[in-house]
PDB file of C-alpha atoms in Angstrom:
ATOM      1  CA  UNK X   1     -12.785  41.668 -51.391  1.00  0.00           C
ATOM      2  CA  UNK X   2     -15.769  39.545 -50.350  1.00  0.00           C
ATOM      3  CA  UNK X   3     -14.060  36.358 -51.517  1.00  0.00           C
ATOM      4  CA  UNK X   4     -10.916  37.171 -49.547  1.00  0.00           C
ATOM      5  CA  UNK X   5     -12.997  37.846 -46.457  1.00  0.00           C
ATOM      6  CA  UNK X   6     -14.736  34.488 -46.791  1.00  0.00           C
ATOM      7  CA  UNK X   7     -11.386  32.737 -47.282  1.00  0.00           C
ATOM      8  CA  UNK X   8      -9.985  34.358 -44.169  1.00  0.00           C
ATOM      9  CA  UNK X   9     -13.099  33.379 -42.243  1.00  0.00           C
ATOM     10  CA  UNK X  10     -12.780  29.778 -43.398  1.00  0.00           C
ATOM     11  CA  UNK X  11      -9.111  29.718 -42.472  1.00  0.00           C
ATOM     12  CA  UNK X  12      -9.886  31.233 -39.084  1.00  0.00           C
ATOM     13  CA  UNK X  13     -12.606  28.635 -38.518  1.00  0.00           C
ATOM     14  CA  UNK X  14     -10.257  25.814 -39.472  1.00  0.00           C
ATOM     15  CA  UNK X  15      -7.576  27.163 -37.168  1.00  0.00           C
ATOM     16  CA  UNK X  16     -10.061  27.389 -34.327  1.00  0.00           C
ATOM     17  CA  UNK X  17     -11.154  23.808 -34.968  1.00  0.00           C
ATOM     18  CA  UNK X  18      -7.546  22.610 -34.929  1.00  0.00           C
ATOM     19  CA  UNK X  19      -6.899  24.549 -31.721  1.00  0.00           C
ATOM     20  CA  UNK X  20      -9.988  23.049 -30.087  1.00  0.00           C
ATOM     21  CA  UNK X  21      -8.970  19.569 -31.199  1.00  0.00           C
ATOM     22  CA  UNK X  22      -5.470  20.082 -29.842  1.00  0.00           C
ATOM     23  CA  UNK X  23      -6.892  21.289 -26.520  1.00  0.00           C
ATOM     24  CA  UNK X  24      -9.159  18.239 -26.380  1.00  0.00           C
ATOM     25  CA  UNK X  25      -6.229  15.943 -27.026  1.00  0.00           C
ATOM     26  CA  UNK X  26      -4.130  17.600 -24.349  1.00  0.00           C
ATOM     27  CA  UNK X  27      -6.858  17.445 -21.697  1.00  0.00           C
ATOM     28  CA  UNK X  28      -7.950  13.847 -22.302  1.00  0.00           C
ATOM     29  CA  UNK X  29      -8.308  12.345 -18.785  1.00  0.00           C
ATOM     30  CA  UNK X  30      -6.537   9.141 -17.705  1.00  0.00           C
ATOM     31  CA  UNK X  31      -8.259   5.832 -18.323  1.00  0.00           C
ATOM     32  CA  UNK X  32     -11.060   5.118 -15.885  1.00  0.00           C
ATOM     33  CA  UNK X  33     -12.855   1.896 -15.097  1.00  0.00           C
ATOM     34  CA  UNK X  34     -16.409   1.744 -16.365  1.00  0.00           C
ATOM     35  CA  UNK X  35     -19.335   1.523 -13.968  1.00  0.00           C
ATOM     36  CA  UNK X  36     -19.391  -1.878 -12.321  1.00  0.00           C
ATOM     37  CA  UNK X  37     -15.912  -2.731 -13.640  1.00  0.00           C
ATOM     38  CA  UNK X  38     -14.380  -3.101 -10.200  1.00  0.00           C
ATOM     39  CA  UNK X  39     -14.702  -5.153  -7.052  1.00  0.00           C
ATOM     40  CA  UNK X  40     -13.893  -4.130  -3.490  1.00  0.00           C
ATOM     41  CA  UNK X  41     -12.993  -6.285  -0.510  1.00  0.00           C
ATOM     42  CA  UNK X  42     -13.361  -4.582   2.890  1.00  0.00           C
ATOM     43  CA  UNK X  43     -11.758  -6.467   5.778  1.00  0.00           C
ATOM     44  CA  UNK X  44     -11.520  -5.344   9.398  1.00  0.00           C
ATOM     45  CA  UNK X  45      -8.311  -6.976  10.613  1.00  0.00           C
ATOM     46  CA  UNK X  46      -8.367  -5.660  14.170  1.00  0.00           C
ATOM     47  CA  UNK X  47     -11.138  -4.128  16.273  1.00  0.00           C
ATOM     48  CA  UNK X  48     -10.441  -3.082  19.831  1.00  0.00           C
ATOM     49  CA  UNK X  49     -13.781  -1.380  20.551  1.00  0.00           C
ATOM     50  CA  UNK X  50     -13.829   2.316  19.756  1.00  0.00           C
ATOM     51  CA  UNK X  51     -11.223   1.818  17.028  1.00  0.00           C
ATOM     52  CA  UNK X  52     -10.343  -0.575  14.224  1.00  0.00           C
ATOM     53  CA  UNK X  53      -7.857  -1.308  11.465  1.00  0.00           C
ATOM     54  CA  UNK X  54      -9.282  -1.992   7.998  1.00  0.00           C
ATOM     55  CA  UNK X  55      -7.646  -3.326   4.824  1.00  0.00           C
ATOM     56  CA  UNK X  56      -9.292  -2.482   1.496  1.00  0.00           C
ATOM     57  CA  UNK X  57      -8.489  -4.219  -1.813  1.00  0.00           C
ATOM     58  CA  UNK X  58      -9.679  -2.905  -5.188  1.00  0.00           C
ATOM     59  CA  UNK X  59      -9.631  -5.079  -8.319  1.00  0.00           C
ATOM     60  CA  UNK X  60      -9.879  -3.442 -11.744  1.00  0.00           C
ATOM     61  CA  UNK X  61     -12.231  -5.826 -13.537  1.00  0.00           C
ATOM     62  CA  UNK X  62     -12.405  -3.704 -16.694  1.00  0.00           C
ATOM     63  CA  UNK X  63     -10.476  -4.484 -19.851  1.00  0.00           C
ATOM     64  CA  UNK X  64      -8.348  -1.326 -19.634  1.00  0.00           C
ATOM     65  CA  UNK X  65      -5.565  -0.129 -17.355  1.00  0.00           C
ATOM     66  CA  UNK X  66      -6.308   2.725 -14.961  1.00  0.00           C
ATOM     67  CA  UNK X  67      -3.802   5.539 -14.431  1.00  0.00           C
ATOM     68  CA  UNK X  68      -4.802   7.292 -11.230  1.00  0.00           C
ATOM     69  CA  UNK X  69      -7.676   6.211  -8.968  1.00  0.00           C
ATOM     70  CA  UNK X  70      -9.953   7.370  -6.189  1.00  0.00           C
ATOM     71  CA  UNK X  71     -12.215   5.064  -4.199  1.00  0.00           C
ATOM     72  CA  UNK X  72     -15.206   6.679  -2.534  1.00  0.00           C
ATOM     73  CA  UNK X  73     -17.687   5.419   0.052  1.00  0.00           C
ATOM     74  CA  UNK X  74     -20.112   6.532   2.760  1.00  0.00           C
ATOM     75  CA  UNK X  75     -19.625   5.262   6.309  1.00  0.00           C
ATOM     76  CA  UNK X  76     -22.885   3.820   7.719  1.00  0.00           C
ATOM     77  CA  UNK X  77     -21.747   4.741  11.244  1.00  0.00           C
ATOM     78  CA  UNK X  78     -19.769   7.582  12.809  1.00  0.00           C
ATOM     79  CA  UNK X  79     -16.299   6.347  11.864  1.00  0.00           C
ATOM     80  CA  UNK X  80     -13.486   8.902  11.617  1.00  0.00           C
ATOM     81  CA  UNK X  81     -10.339   7.939   9.707  1.00  0.00           C
ATOM     82  CA  UNK X  82      -7.036   8.465  11.498  1.00  0.00           C
ATOM     83  CA  UNK X  83      -3.886   7.427   9.685  1.00  0.00           C
ATOM     84  CA  UNK X  84      -4.032   5.829   6.227  1.00  0.00           C
ATOM     85  CA  UNK X  85      -1.285   3.979   4.348  1.00  0.00           C
ATOM     86  CA  UNK X  86      -0.830   3.287   0.607  1.00  0.00           C
ATOM     87  CA  UNK X  87      -3.394   6.020  -0.153  1.00  0.00           C
ATOM     88  CA  UNK X  88      -4.289   9.621   0.697  1.00  0.00           C
ATOM     89  CA  UNK X  89      -7.483  10.185   2.674  1.00  0.00           C
ATOM     90  CA  UNK X  90     -10.206  12.817   2.533  1.00  0.00           C
ATOM     91  CA  UNK X  91     -13.280  12.800   4.757  1.00  0.00           C
ATOM     92  CA  UNK X  92     -16.249  15.118   5.150  1.00  0.00           C
ATOM     93  CA  UNK X  93     -18.765  13.766   7.619  1.00  0.00           C
ATOM     94  CA  UNK X  94     -19.659  10.242   6.550  1.00  0.00           C
ATOM     95  CA  UNK X  95     -18.267  10.720   3.024  1.00  0.00           C
ATOM     96  CA  UNK X  96     -14.731   9.425   2.555  1.00  0.00           C
ATOM     97  CA  UNK X  97     -12.300   8.844  -0.287  1.00  0.00           C
ATOM     98  CA  UNK X  98      -8.909   7.213  -0.710  1.00  0.00           C
ATOM     99  CA  UNK X  99      -6.693   8.398  -3.588  1.00  0.00           C
ATOM    100  CA  UNK X 100      -3.600   6.736  -4.984  1.00  0.00           C
ATOM    101  CA  UNK X 101      -0.103   7.768  -3.999  1.00  0.00           C
ATOM    102  CA  UNK X 102       2.782   8.036  -6.467  1.00  0.00           C
ATOM    103  CA  UNK X 103       3.845   4.388  -6.424  1.00  0.00           C
ATOM    104  CA  UNK X 104       0.428   2.747  -6.940  1.00  0.00           C
ATOM    105  CA  UNK X 105      -1.372   5.038  -9.390  1.00  0.00           C
ATOM    106  CA  UNK X 106      -1.387   2.476 -12.192  1.00  0.00           C
ATOM    107  CA  UNK X 107      -3.762  -0.482 -11.976  1.00  0.00           C
ATOM    108  CA  UNK X 108      -3.596  -2.875 -14.950  1.00  0.00           C
ATOM    109  CA  UNK X 109      -6.690  -4.616 -16.267  1.00  0.00           C
ATOM    110  CA  UNK X 110      -7.359  -7.415 -13.793  1.00  0.00           C
ATOM    111  CA  UNK X 111      -4.874  -5.922 -11.299  1.00  0.00           C
ATOM    112  CA  UNK X 112      -5.464  -5.368  -7.591  1.00  0.00           C
ATOM    113  CA  UNK X 113      -4.215  -2.621  -5.288  1.00  0.00           C
ATOM    114  CA  UNK X 114      -4.649  -2.365  -1.541  1.00  0.00           C
ATOM    115  CA  UNK X 115      -4.561   0.275   1.166  1.00  0.00           C
ATOM    116  CA  UNK X 116      -5.392   0.383   4.848  1.00  0.00           C
ATOM    117  CA  UNK X 117      -6.359   2.760   7.618  1.00  0.00           C
ATOM    118  CA  UNK X 118      -7.141   3.103  11.295  1.00  0.00           C
ATOM    119  CA  UNK X 119     -10.448   4.635  12.326  1.00  0.00           C
ATOM    120  CA  UNK X 120     -12.131   5.577  15.572  1.00  0.00           C
ATOM    121  CA  UNK X 121     -15.860   5.148  16.209  1.00  0.00           C
ATOM    122  CA  UNK X 122     -18.513   5.103  18.913  1.00  0.00           C
ATOM    123  CA  UNK X 123     -21.056   2.314  19.226  1.00  0.00           C
ATOM    124  CA  UNK X 124     -20.637   0.003  16.233  1.00  0.00           C
ATOM    125  CA  UNK X 125     -18.366  -0.226  13.188  1.00  0.00           C
ATOM    126  CA  UNK X 126     -20.591  -1.233  10.221  1.00  0.00           C
ATOM    127  CA  UNK X 127     -18.949  -1.626   6.810  1.00  0.00           C
ATOM    128  CA  UNK X 128     -19.978   0.363   3.708  1.00  0.00           C
ATOM    129  CA  UNK X 129     -22.015  -1.549   1.147  1.00  0.00           C
ATOM    130  CA  UNK X 130     -21.431   0.624  -1.947  1.00  0.00           C
ATOM    131  CA  UNK X 131     -18.326   2.195  -3.471  1.00  0.00           C
ATOM    132  CA  UNK X 132     -17.352   4.420  -6.383  1.00  0.00           C
ATOM    133  CA  UNK X 133     -14.128   4.029  -8.371  1.00  0.00           C
ATOM    134  CA  UNK X 134     -13.081   7.224 -10.173  1.00  0.00           C
ATOM    135  CA  UNK X 135     -16.652   8.420  -9.834  1.00  0.00           C
ATOM    136  CA  UNK X 136     -18.282   5.292 -11.296  1.00  0.00           C
ATOM    137  CA  UNK X 137     -20.277   2.924  -9.114  1.00  0.00           C
ATOM    138  CA  UNK X 138     -18.602  -0.384  -8.333  1.00  0.00           C
ATOM    139  CA  UNK X 139     -21.241  -2.910  -9.328  1.00  0.00           C
ATOM    140  CA  UNK X 140     -19.296  -5.975  -8.190  1.00  0.00           C
ATOM    141  CA  UNK X 141     -18.595  -5.502  -4.517  1.00  0.00           C
ATOM    142  CA  UNK X 142     -17.180  -8.423  -2.563  1.00  0.00           C
ATOM    143  CA  UNK X 143     -19.051  -9.106   0.691  1.00  0.00           C
ATOM    144  CA  UNK X 144     -17.465  -7.094   3.508  1.00  0.00           C
ATOM    145  CA  UNK X 145     -15.976  -8.838   6.509  1.00  0.00           C
ATOM    146  CA  UNK X 146     -17.052  -6.637   9.432  1.00  0.00           C
ATOM    147  CA  UNK X 147     -15.826  -9.033  12.094  1.00  0.00           C
ATOM    148  CA  UNK X 148     -12.342  -9.471  10.723  1.00  0.00           C
ATOM    149  CA  UNK X 149     -12.696 -13.250  10.815  1.00  0.00           C
ATOM    150  CA  UNK X 150     -10.395 -15.147   8.458  1.00  0.00           C
ATOM    151  CA  UNK X 151     -11.561 -16.354   5.077  1.00  0.00           C
ATOM    152  CA  UNK X 152     -12.451 -20.071   4.903  1.00  0.00           C
ATOM    153  CA  UNK X 153      -9.631 -20.479   2.388  1.00  0.00           C
ATOM    154  CA  UNK X 154      -7.040 -18.949   4.715  1.00  0.00           C
ATOM    155  CA  UNK X 155      -4.944 -15.818   4.374  1.00  0.00           C
ATOM    156  CA  UNK X 156      -5.407 -13.814   1.181  1.00  0.00           C
ATOM    157  CA  UNK X 157      -2.626 -14.183  -1.360  1.00  0.00           C
ATOM    158  CA  UNK X 158      -1.506 -11.582  -3.881  1.00  0.00           C
ATOM    159  CA  UNK X 159      -3.263 -11.895  -7.231  1.00  0.00           C
ATOM    160  CA  UNK X 160      -1.395 -12.195 -10.532  1.00  0.00           C
ATOM    161  CA  UNK X 161      -0.859  -9.245 -12.848  1.00  0.00           C
ATOM    162  CA  UNK X 162      -0.936  -9.498 -16.644  1.00  0.00           C
ATOM    163  CA  UNK X 163       2.861  -9.901 -16.573  1.00  0.00           C
ATOM    164  CA  UNK X 164       2.578 -12.965 -14.320  1.00  0.00           C
ATOM    165  CA  UNK X 165       3.853 -11.100 -11.234  1.00  0.00           C
ATOM    166  CA  UNK X 166       1.666 -10.906  -8.127  1.00  0.00           C
ATOM    167  CA  UNK X 167       0.301  -7.555  -7.035  1.00  0.00           C
ATOM    168  CA  UNK X 168      -0.089  -6.140  -3.552  1.00  0.00           C
ATOM    169  CA  UNK X 169       2.027  -6.670  -0.451  1.00  0.00           C
ATOM    170  CA  UNK X 170       3.866  -9.992  -0.876  1.00  0.00           C
ATOM    171  CA  UNK X 171       4.880 -10.055   2.794  1.00  0.00           C
ATOM    172  CA  UNK X 172       1.319  -9.893   4.121  1.00  0.00           C
ATOM    173  CA  UNK X 173       0.788 -12.745   6.614  1.00  0.00           C
ATOM    174  CA  UNK X 174       3.896 -14.582   5.389  1.00  0.00           C
ATOM    175  CA  UNK X 175       6.264 -16.476   7.764  1.00  0.00           C
ATOM    176  CA  UNK X 176       8.645 -14.184   9.642  1.00  0.00           C
ATOM    177  CA  UNK X 177      11.892 -14.845  11.526  1.00  0.00           C
ATOM    178  CA  UNK X 178      13.579 -12.312  13.815  1.00  0.00           C
ATOM    179  CA  UNK X 179      16.798 -12.000  15.785  1.00  0.00           C
ATOM    180  CA  UNK X 180      14.873 -11.158  18.970  1.00  0.00           C
ATOM    181  CA  UNK X 181      11.535  -9.847  20.163  1.00  0.00           C
ATOM    182  CA  UNK X 182      10.426  -7.707  23.056  1.00  0.00           C
ATOM    183  CA  UNK X 183       7.433  -9.448  24.645  1.00  0.00           C
ATOM    184  CA  UNK X 184       4.541  -9.148  23.990  1.00  0.00           C
ATOM    185  CA  UNK X 185       5.370  -7.738  20.560  1.00  0.00           C
ATOM    186  CA  UNK X 186       5.256 -10.728  18.263  1.00  0.00           C
ATOM    187  CA  UNK X 187       7.301 -10.911  15.060  1.00  0.00           C
ATOM    188  CA  UNK X 188       4.250 -11.699  12.952  1.00  0.00           C
ATOM    189  CA  UNK X 189       2.716  -8.344  13.860  1.00  0.00           C
ATOM    190  CA  UNK X 190       5.111  -6.706  11.388  1.00  0.00           C
ATOM    191  CA  UNK X 191       3.359  -8.443   8.472  1.00  0.00           C
ATOM    192  CA  UNK X 192      -0.266  -8.634   9.663  1.00  0.00           C
ATOM    193  CA  UNK X 193      -1.455  -5.585   7.702  1.00  0.00           C
ATOM    194  CA  UNK X 194      -2.439  -3.875  10.955  1.00  0.00           C
ATOM    195  CA  UNK X 195      -0.931  -0.420  11.360  1.00  0.00           C
ATOM    196  CA  UNK X 196      -1.687  -0.499  15.090  1.00  0.00           C
ATOM    197  CA  UNK X 197       0.508  -3.506  15.979  1.00  0.00           C
ATOM    198  CA  UNK X 198       4.269  -3.902  15.739  1.00  0.00           C
ATOM    199  CA  UNK X 199       7.371  -6.017  16.132  1.00  0.00           C
ATOM    200  CA  UNK X 200      10.125  -4.674  18.371  1.00  0.00           C
ATOM    201  CA  UNK X 201      13.537  -6.114  19.167  1.00  0.00           C
ATOM    202  CA  UNK X 202      15.654  -6.149  22.289  1.00  0.00           C
ATOM    203  CA  UNK X 203      17.643  -2.983  23.069  1.00  0.00           C
ATOM    204  CA  UNK X 204      20.887  -4.019  21.389  1.00  0.00           C
ATOM    205  CA  UNK X 205      22.724  -4.009  18.052  1.00  0.00           C
ATOM    206  CA  UNK X 206      22.627  -5.746  15.633  1.00  0.00           C
ATOM    207  CA  UNK X 207      19.064  -6.983  15.032  1.00  0.00           C
ATOM    208  CA  UNK X 208      17.167  -8.265  12.005  1.00  0.00           C
ATOM    209  CA  UNK X 209      13.770  -9.328  10.698  1.00  0.00           C
ATOM    210  CA  UNK X 210      13.201 -11.427   7.572  1.00  0.00           C
ATOM    211  CA  UNK X 211      10.140 -12.626   5.673  1.00  0.00           C
ATOM    212  CA  UNK X 212       9.680 -15.677   3.460  1.00  0.00           C
ATOM    213  CA  UNK X 213       7.690 -14.686   0.355  1.00  0.00           C
ATOM    214  CA  UNK X 214       7.172 -18.339  -0.610  1.00  0.00           C
ATOM    215  CA  UNK X 215       8.787 -17.960  -4.050  1.00  0.00           C
ATOM    216  CA  UNK X 216      11.486 -15.877  -5.719  1.00  0.00           C
ATOM    217  CA  UNK X 217      10.254 -12.569  -7.119  1.00  0.00           C
ATOM    218  CA  UNK X 218      11.829  -9.418  -8.525  1.00  0.00           C
ATOM    219  CA  UNK X 219      11.731  -6.885  -5.689  1.00  0.00           C
ATOM    220  CA  UNK X 220      10.505  -3.438  -6.672  1.00  0.00           C
ATOM    221  CA  UNK X 221       9.860  -1.813  -3.281  1.00  0.00           C
ATOM    222  CA  UNK X 222      10.491  -2.639   0.370  1.00  0.00           C
ATOM    223  CA  UNK X 223       8.472  -0.435   2.713  1.00  0.00           C
ATOM    224  CA  UNK X 224       9.494  -0.051   6.361  1.00  0.00           C
ATOM    225  CA  UNK X 225       6.881   1.621   8.543  1.00  0.00           C
ATOM    226  CA  UNK X 226       8.913   2.437  11.651  1.00  0.00           C
ATOM    227  CA  UNK X 227       7.541   2.989  15.110  1.00  0.00           C
ATOM    228  CA  UNK X 228       9.326   5.617  17.245  1.00  0.00           C
ATOM    229  CA  UNK X 229      12.209   3.146  17.713  1.00  0.00           C
ATOM    230  CA  UNK X 230      13.816   3.039  14.278  1.00  0.00           C
ATOM    231  CA  UNK X 231      16.998   1.980  12.541  1.00  0.00           C
ATOM    232  CA  UNK X 232      19.584   4.651  11.769  1.00  0.00           C
ATOM    233  CA  UNK X 233      21.959   2.294   9.958  1.00  0.00           C
ATOM    234  CA  UNK X 234      20.532  -0.770   8.256  1.00  0.00           C
ATOM    235  CA  UNK X 235      20.639  -2.878   5.108  1.00  0.00           C
ATOM    236  CA  UNK X 236      17.955  -4.500   2.996  1.00  0.00           C
ATOM    237  CA  UNK X 237      19.168  -7.954   1.976  1.00  0.00           C
ATOM    238  CA  UNK X 238      17.661 -10.651  -0.250  1.00  0.00           C
ATOM    239  CA  UNK X 239      18.239 -14.386  -0.515  1.00  0.00           C
ATOM    240  CA  UNK X 240      16.969 -17.305  -2.571  1.00  0.00           C
ATOM    241  CA  UNK X 241      17.661 -19.918   0.130  1.00  0.00           C
ATOM    242  CA  UNK X 242      17.512 -18.043   3.452  1.00  0.00           C
ATOM    243  CA  UNK X 243      21.222 -18.722   4.024  1.00  0.00           C
ATOM    244  CA  UNK X 244      23.249 -16.650   1.576  1.00  0.00           C
ATOM    245  CA  UNK X 245      22.313 -12.971   1.648  1.00  0.00           C
ATOM    246  CA  UNK X 246      22.924 -10.192  -0.878  1.00  0.00           C
ATOM    247  CA  UNK X 247      22.803  -6.535   0.255  1.00  0.00           C
ATOM    248  CA  UNK X 248      20.621  -4.528  -2.146  1.00  0.00           C
ATOM    249  CA  UNK X 249      20.337  -1.304  -0.126  1.00  0.00           C
ATOM    250  CA  UNK X 250      22.293   0.337   2.691  1.00  0.00           C
ATOM    251  CA  UNK X 251      21.949   3.550   4.695  1.00  0.00           C
ATOM    252  CA  UNK X 252      23.552   5.142   7.744  1.00  0.00           C
ATOM    253  CA  UNK X 253      21.195   8.141   7.879  1.00  0.00           C
ATOM    254  CA  UNK X 254      17.800   6.602   8.576  1.00  0.00           C
ATOM    255  CA  UNK X 255      15.403   9.005  10.326  1.00  0.00           C
ATOM    256  CA  UNK X 256      12.350   6.875  11.029  1.00  0.00           C
ATOM    257  CA  UNK X 257       8.850   7.384   9.669  1.00  0.00           C
ATOM    258  CA  UNK X 258       8.138   5.408   6.503  1.00  0.00           C
ATOM    259  CA  UNK X 259      11.069   4.327   4.321  1.00  0.00           C
ATOM    260  CA  UNK X 260      10.344   3.239   0.748  1.00  0.00           C
ATOM    261  CA  UNK X 261      13.392   1.378  -0.534  1.00  0.00           C
ATOM    262  CA  UNK X 262      13.508   0.672  -4.287  1.00  0.00           C
ATOM    263  CA  UNK X 263      16.518  -1.584  -4.908  1.00  0.00           C
ATOM    264  CA  UNK X 264      17.395  -1.778  -8.614  1.00  0.00           C
ATOM    265  CA  UNK X 265      17.601  -5.290 -10.046  1.00  0.00           C
ATOM    266  CA  UNK X 266      16.913  -7.035  -6.719  1.00  0.00           C
ATOM    267  CA  UNK X 267      15.159 -10.386  -6.435  1.00  0.00           C
ATOM    268  CA  UNK X 268      14.718 -13.095  -3.834  1.00  0.00           C
ATOM    269  CA  UNK X 269      12.419 -15.359  -1.904  1.00  0.00           C
ATOM    270  CA  UNK X 270      13.586 -14.027   1.453  1.00  0.00           C
ATOM    271  CA  UNK X 271      13.868 -10.322   2.294  1.00  0.00           C
ATOM    272  CA  UNK X 272      15.618  -9.067   5.414  1.00  0.00           C
ATOM    273  CA  UNK X 273      16.039  -5.777   7.234  1.00  0.00           C
ATOM    274  CA  UNK X 274      19.402  -6.025   8.994  1.00  0.00           C
ATOM    275  CA  UNK X 275      19.935  -3.205  11.485  1.00  0.00           C
ATOM    276  CA  UNK X 276      23.391  -2.305  12.754  1.00  0.00           C
ATOM    277  CA  UNK X 277      22.775   1.024  14.536  1.00  0.00           C
ATOM    278  CA  UNK X 278      19.623   1.998  16.404  1.00  0.00           C
ATOM    279  CA  UNK X 279      18.214   5.497  16.094  1.00  0.00           C
ATOM    280  CA  UNK X 280      17.131   5.588  19.771  1.00  0.00           C
ATOM    281  CA  UNK X 281      18.024   3.950  23.061  1.00  0.00           C
ATOM    282  CA  UNK X 282      15.271   1.419  22.388  1.00  0.00           C
ATOM    283  CA  UNK X 283      15.387  -1.467  19.959  1.00  0.00           C
ATOM    284  CA  UNK X 284      14.188  -1.696  16.357  1.00  0.00           C
ATOM    285  CA  UNK X 285      10.417  -1.504  15.970  1.00  0.00           C
ATOM    286  CA  UNK X 286       8.307  -1.866  12.810  1.00  0.00           C
ATOM    287  CA  UNK X 287       4.575  -1.402  12.462  1.00  0.00           C
ATOM    288  CA  UNK X 288       4.746  -3.031   9.027  1.00  0.00           C
ATOM    289  CA  UNK X 289       7.407  -4.695   6.852  1.00  0.00           C
ATOM    290  CA  UNK X 290       6.027  -4.722   3.287  1.00  0.00           C
ATOM    291  CA  UNK X 291       7.452  -6.089   0.027  1.00  0.00           C
ATOM    292  CA  UNK X 292       6.184  -5.393  -3.506  1.00  0.00           C
ATOM    293  CA  UNK X 293       7.158  -7.029  -6.803  1.00  0.00           C
TER     294      UNK X 293
END
């Protein structure tokens, strides 16, 4: 009887150990960058006094991919975040975080992701000097650019991923051509990374805007951030030479807001939004025209 009791106790203990191990395996968190294994670039791209647009780039400098991320910081001033794109915001007083959205949760080793936001403030708009990435301090923080002045090397270019494809918005600050523009809304404002500026066309159909990426890439996502004047019927087209165009997406039920188009198997150096039916009496108007490989 005693021996059987001990055997049952041993079996029960083994079962409990297996159960605990299974629970530990199931609840293993996603990979996180180690402390210091990240760098952050903070760039104010537009400041109109009392409000500003900021672009933030995070580079995973660790040797492991990250699946899911949150960047945290403390505002030195009284900034209050308004709208944020490519991330989800939280803010409590001076403490703020930006968390990935569904399409940019994964950051490969050496990869870079970017997001942006508009913020209001009173007095001055100082930049944070310390950040956390998934709770770990970022020890390699690129010097912030509080004035929004351009880098001495020119416009930033997307960095390469381990697969050889660039990361980030390929259309950022690239050459743009449009069918028309409503002064003073310049075409380049659709690719300047500033969610407070826009391109808008004349009040007629059809209209189009195209961007030259500088090289041919596979196109994973085209993001259209519409102003109130949006396209109800439009196509996304790609081209390798800027002359012959291939439709890779088409809709007649556009409803404005932000459209994330994911054309399967698309590639091209040039990407165009070709609108055929306006959604309002106004023209076509885009805050941002973004392209991702």
